[in-house]
Structure formats: C-alpha cells, structure tokens
Coordinates of C-alpha atoms and ligand atoms in Angstrom, one line a residue:
X170 CA -16.3 -47.7 10.5
X171 CA -17.5 -50.2 7.9
X172 CA -18.7 -53.6 8.9
X173 CA -15.4 -55.1 7.3
X174 CA -13.3 -52.9 9.7
X175 CA -15.3 -53.5 12.7
X176 CA -15.4 -57.3 12.3
X177 CA -11.7 -57.4 11.8
X178 CA -11.3 -55.2 15.1
X179 CA -13.3 -57.8 17.1
X180 CA -11.2 -60.6 15.6
X181 CA -8.0 -59.0 16.7
X182 CA -9.3 -58.2 19.9
X183 CA -10.5 -61.7 20.6
X184 CA -7.2 -62.9 19.2
X185 CA -5.1 -60.7 21.4
X186 CA -6.9 -62.0 24.4
X187 CA -6.8 -65.6 23.7
X188 CA -2.8 -65.3 23.0
X189 CA -2.1 -63.7 26.2
X190 CA -4.4 -65.9 28.1
X191 CA -6.3 -62.9 29.7
X192 CA -9.6 -62.5 29.8
X193 CA -11.6 -59.1 29.2
X194 CA -12.4 -58.8 32.9
X195 CA -8.6 -59.3 34.1
X196 CA -7.6 -56.7 31.5
X197 CA -9.9 -54.2 33.0
X198 CA -9.2 -54.8 36.8
X199 CA -5.4 -54.6 36.1
X200 CA -4.2 -51.4 37.5
X201 CA -2.1 -48.8 35.8
X202 CA 1.4 -48.0 36.6
X203 CA 3.0 -51.5 36.5
X204 CA 4.6 -53.1 33.5
X205 CA 2.4 -56.3 33.4
X206 CA 2.2 -58.5 30.3
X207 CA -1.4 -57.0 29.7
X208 CA 0.3 -53.5 29.3
X209 CA 2.6 -54.9 26.9
X210 CA 0.1 -55.8 24.6
X211 CA -0.8 -52.1 24.3
X212 CA -4.0 -50.5 22.8
X213 CA -6.6 -53.3 21.9
X214 CA -8.8 -50.9 20.1
X215 CA -7.0 -50.4 16.8
X216 CA -7.3 -53.1 14.0
X217 CA -4.5 -55.0 12.7
X218 CA -3.2 -54.0 9.3
X219 CA -4.9 -55.6 6.2
X220 CA -1.8 -57.5 5.1
X221 CA -1.3 -59.0 8.2
X222 CA -5.2 -59.9 8.6
X223 CA -5.1 -61.6 5.1
X224 CA -2.2 -63.7 6.2
X225 CA -4.2 -64.8 9.3
X226 CA -7.6 -65.3 7.7
X227 CA -6.2 -67.1 4.6
X228 CA -3.4 -69.2 6.2
X229 CA -1.1 -70.8 3.7
X230 CA -1.4 -74.7 3.4
X231 CA 0.0 -76.8 6.1
X232 CA 2.8 -79.0 5.3
X233 CA 2.1 -82.5 6.3
X234 CA 3.8 -83.5 9.7
X235 CA 5.2 -86.9 10.6
X236 CA 4.0 -89.1 13.6
X237 CA 5.9 -88.9 16.7
X238 CA 7.4 -92.5 16.1
X239 CA 9.0 -91.1 13.1
X240 CA 11.3 -88.9 15.3
X241 CA 15.0 -89.2 14.5
X242 CA 16.5 -88.1 17.8
X243 CA 20.3 -88.6 16.9
X244 CA 20.1 -87.0 13.3
X245 CA 19.9 -83.3 14.1
X246 CA 23.3 -82.5 13.8
X247 CA 24.8 -79.2 15.7
X248 CA 25.5 -76.7 13.1
X249 CA 27.0 -73.5 14.5
X250 CA 29.0 -71.1 12.4
X251 CA 30.8 -69.5 15.3
X252 CA 30.4 -70.2 19.0
X253 CA 27.5 -70.9 21.4
X254 CA 26.3 -68.0 23.2
X255 CA 25.2 -68.8 27.0
X256 CA 22.0 -66.9 27.4
X257 CA 20.5 -66.9 31.0
X258 CA 16.8 -67.8 30.5
X259 CA 15.8 -65.9 33.8
X260 CA 17.0 -62.5 32.4
X261 CA 16.2 -63.4 28.6
X262 CA 14.1 -60.9 27.1
X263 CA 12.9 -61.2 23.3
X264 CA 12.6 -57.6 21.7
X265 CA 10.0 -57.2 18.8
X266 CA 10.3 -53.9 17.2
X267 CA 11.0 -52.1 14.1
X268 CA 7.9 -50.6 12.0
X269 CA 5.3 -51.7 14.6
X270 CA 2.8 -49.7 16.6
X271 CA 3.6 -51.6 19.7
X272 CA 7.0 -52.5 20.0
X273 CA 7.7 -55.0 23.0
X274 CA 9.9 -57.1 25.1
X275 CA 8.8 -60.4 26.3
X276 CA 10.3 -62.8 29.1
X277 CA 10.7 -66.4 28.2
X278 CA 8.1 -67.1 31.0
X279 CA 5.5 -64.9 29.2
X280 CA 6.1 -66.6 25.9
X281 CA 5.8 -70.0 27.5
X282 CA 2.3 -68.7 28.9
X283 CA 1.2 -68.3 25.3
X284 CA -0.6 -71.2 23.3
X285 CA 2.0 -74.1 23.0
X286 CA 2.1 -75.5 19.4
X287 CA 3.9 -78.8 18.7
X288 CA 4.9 -80.2 15.1
X289 CA 6.9 -83.1 14.0
X290 CA 8.8 -81.9 10.7
X291 CA 11.9 -82.5 8.8
X292 CA 14.9 -80.2 9.2
X293 CA 17.0 -80.0 6.2
X294 CA 20.6 -78.7 5.9
X295 CA 22.1 -77.7 2.8
X296 CA 25.3 -79.3 3.9
X297 CA 23.5 -82.8 2.9
X298 CA 21.7 -83.9 6.0
X299 CA 18.3 -84.0 7.4
X300 CA 16.4 -85.1 10.6
X301 CA 12.9 -85.3 11.6
X302 CA 12.3 -83.5 14.8
X303 CA 9.5 -82.5 17.3
X304 CA 9.6 -78.6 18.1
X305 CA 7.3 -77.0 20.7
X306 CA 6.7 -73.3 20.9
X307 CA 4.7 -70.3 19.8
X308 CA 3.4 -69.3 16.5
X309 CA 5.7 -66.4 15.2
X310 CA 2.2 -65.1 13.8
X311 CA 1.0 -64.6 17.2
X312 CA 4.3 -62.7 18.2
X313 CA 3.7 -60.7 15.0
X314 CA 0.3 -59.8 15.9
X315 CA 1.2 -58.5 19.6
X316 CA 3.8 -56.1 17.9
X317 CA 1.1 -54.6 15.6
X318 CA 3.2 -54.1 12.3
X319 CA 2.5 -51.1 10.2
X320 CA 1.0 -51.6 6.8
X321 CA 4.4 -51.1 4.8
X322 CA 6.0 -54.2 6.7
X323 CA 7.0 -56.9 4.1
X324 CA 10.1 -58.6 6.0
X325 CA 11.2 -60.1 9.3
X326 CA 14.7 -59.9 10.4
X327 CA 15.9 -62.3 13.1
X328 CA 18.8 -61.3 15.0
X329 CA 20.8 -63.8 17.2
X330 CA 23.2 -63.6 20.3
X331 CA 26.1 -65.2 18.1
X332 CA 26.0 -62.5 15.6
X333 CA 23.9 -64.6 13.2
X334 CA 21.2 -62.7 11.3
X335 CA 18.5 -63.7 8.9
X336 CA 15.7 -62.0 7.0
X337 CA 12.4 -63.5 6.0
X338 CA 9.5 -62.5 3.7
X339 CA 6.4 -61.8 5.8
X340 CA 4.1 -64.5 4.3
X341 CA 6.5 -67.1 5.4
X342 CA 6.9 -65.7 8.9
X343 CA 3.1 -65.8 9.1
X344 CA 2.9 -69.4 8.1
X345 CA 1.1 -71.3 10.9
X346 CA 3.9 -73.6 11.1
X347 CA 6.7 -71.0 11.4
X348 CA 7.3 -71.1 15.1
X349 CA 9.6 -69.7 17.9
X350 CA 10.3 -72.9 19.7
X351 CA 11.7 -73.5 23.3
X352 CA 11.3 -77.4 23.3
X353 CA 12.9 -80.0 21.1
X354 CA 11.5 -83.7 21.2
X355 CA 9.4 -82.9 24.3
X356 CA 12.5 -81.5 26.4
X357 CA 13.4 -77.9 27.1
X358 CA 15.7 -76.7 24.0
X359 CA 19.4 -77.3 24.6
X360 CA 21.9 -74.6 24.5
X361 CA 23.4 -76.1 21.3
X362 CA 20.1 -76.0 19.6
X363 CA 19.3 -72.4 20.2
X364 CA 18.1 -72.2 23.8
X365 CA 16.1 -70.2 25.1
X366 CA 14.5 -69.4 21.9
X367 CA 14.8 -70.3 18.0
X368 CA 13.0 -70.4 14.7
X369 CA 11.7 -73.7 13.5
X370 CA 9.6 -74.2 10.2
X371 CA 9.0 -76.9 7.7
X372 CA 9.0 -74.4 4.8
X373 CA 12.6 -73.4 5.0
X374 CA 16.0 -74.7 4.8
X375 CA 18.0 -75.1 8.1
X376 CA 20.2 -72.0 7.5
X377 CA 16.8 -69.7 7.7
X378 CA 16.2 -71.2 11.1
X379 CA 17.9 -69.0 13.5
X380 CA 19.1 -70.1 17.1
X381 CA 19.5 -68.0 19.8
X382 CA 17.1 -65.3 18.8
X383 CA 17.0 -62.2 20.8
X384 CA 15.2 -59.6 18.5
X385 CA 12.8 -59.8 15.7
X386 CA 12.8 -56.8 13.6
X387 CA 9.7 -55.8 11.3
X388 CA 10.7 -53.8 8.2
X389 CA 9.2 -52.4 4.8
X390 CA 12.9 -52.6 3.4
X391 CA 15.4 -55.6 2.8
X392 CA 18.6 -54.2 3.9
X393 CA 22.0 -54.7 2.1
X394 CA 22.7 -57.4 4.8
X395 CA 20.1 -60.3 4.1
X396 CA 21.4 -63.1 6.2
X397 CA 24.8 -64.7 7.4
X398 CA 24.8 -67.2 4.7
X399 CA 23.0 -65.3 2.0
X400 CA 25.7 -62.6 2.1
X401 CA 28.3 -65.3 1.1
X402 CA 26.1 -66.4 -1.9
X403 CA 23.5 -68.6 -0.3
X404 CA 19.7 -68.1 -1.9
X405 CA 17.6 -65.6 -0.1
X406 CA 14.2 -67.3 -0.2
X407 CA 15.6 -70.6 1.1
X408 CA 12.5 -72.5 0.7
X409 CA 11.8 -76.2 1.0
Ligands
MTE65 N1 22.3 -68.3 15.5 C1 22.5 -69.2 14.7 N2 21.5 -69.8 14.1 C2 21.6 -70.8 13.3 C3 23.1 -71.4 12.7 C4 23.9 -70.6 13.5 O1 25.2 -70.9 13.2 N3 23.9 -69.4 14.3 N4 23.2 -72.4 11.9 C5 22.0 -72.6 11.0 C6 22.1 -73.8 10.5 S1 23.0 -74.0 8.9 C7 21.3 -75.0 10.6 S2 21.4 -76.5 9.6 C8 20.6 -74.9 11.8 C9 21.1 -76.2 12.8 O2 20.3 -76.3 13.9 P1 20.9 -77.3 15.1 O3 22.4 -76.9 15.3 O4 20.0 -77.1 16.1 O5 20.8 -78.7 14.3 O6 20.7 -73.8 12.8 C10 20.7 -72.5 11.9 N5 20.6 -71.5 12.6
MO66 MO1 22.4 -75.8 7.6

C-alpha cells in the first residue's frame, strides 16, 4: 500500500470515529450481534474512494453567511407542491443506499448525535421571494462518507415522503454548507418546513432543497426522472 493510500485510510478512520462520536476503545468493546450505531458504520479499514476524498480534502469555497441578527423569521413562505406528510420522528429512518459499500439506515436520534452545524443563509425561491434563515443539522458529506460511495458515484438523489424527488451533482452534495437539517432558527424544524429532516444549502435554489427526505440514493447515472420541477422544465443544476 502506498503512503498516499495509507494516509487516506487513517483520515477516513479518524473522520468516521469523530462523526459517530465513538472512540476507538468503545468500538473495540462493542459486542457483536446487535445493530448498534457503530455496527452501522461498517468496516473502518477500507479507504474512501478518491473522488469523495478529493472533495473532502479540497472543499469548495464557502458562501459568506449572515449574522444571527439578519434572520427574517416571517419571510420563509411555505412552498409545498402537494400535501404535507406527517412523519413520526420516533420511528423515522433515513435510508442511504445505491452504489455504496455500506448502505445504512439512521434514526433521527443517531443523526442528532453527529456534529451539529449551524448556518445563516439566504433561501431563494424561483417564484420571486427569498428569506434569510438559520438552519441546524449535519453535513450531507458526513452522511455520504458513512455510506462509503463506490468510485463511479456522480449523483445524489433525495426521495421525499410527499413523492417529491430531486437529483444533485456529487460536488454540490459534498459542499461543506450542504446540510441535512432538523432545526430552523434555533427551533426544531416544523412539519411544514420539512420535519424531521430536509436539505438546506446556500448554493442551490429552493426547489433543489427537498423537505421530508426519507432516502438518499447515490448513483453513477442520472435517471430519466431528474427532479419534480426539472421534469416540468426547470433547470437541473439550479445553482445560486
Ligand atoms: N418534499 C418537498 N420538498 C420541497 C418542496 C416540496 O413541495 N416538497 N418545495 C420546494 C420549494 S419550491 C421550495 S422554495 C422550498 C420551500 O421550503 P419551505 O416550504 O420550508 O419554505 O422547499 C422545496 N422542497
Ligand atoms: Mo421554490
């Protein structure tokens, strides 16, 4: 094994341990036969794939954020194409699968144990309104790393409980400010805003930011279905 590979190996291992809040000792002491959180992170010995490593090691430039005083609590309008699904947070599971070495399902409590990231950004809807919002949650890149994408992965699909679907390019999904959030303006996310878990990012338009996400699917291919609005003519990249 080259030095390059072995240094990446230790990076992935350190990173996984930090993400899961587990020390090496607690991993070793953990018994077999139970589906504990540490079991879900799978084999820690394999290196991540190089594309994902590159995106982690050379993160894209962060978008400047706003101070907390700039939050516009009344400006985020509810924009829901069909209906508001009611998801029980106690039984909710986020599935992360597709072309990955370690498909996994995470409970909300497990996601909430991961490092909390907070950001104050502008949400922009193509219908002509915007709002400065604080979002709190986990980095999507941290969830992607746990699933161990195969080398061919280029796209990330988000599937939602209301039938909404979206696809993103992998670099945008790996952006350090692309989050899966469970808090808005320091409060638990409301059902209307996408509870228990939604996408939030300062680099994409509002329609790319799926609410009520239940499944994240990693793939090498864009399907004929690219997104709920995209399939009706909206632009796919949806960058800001
Ligand atoms: N699942 C789902 N996600 C969605 C939508 C939707 O209808 N269903 N609408 C999108 C649009 S167009 C926008 S502008 C934002 C609005 O988020 P908000 O309702 O929390 O303000 O959610 C996006 N995510
Ligand atoms: Mo929107």
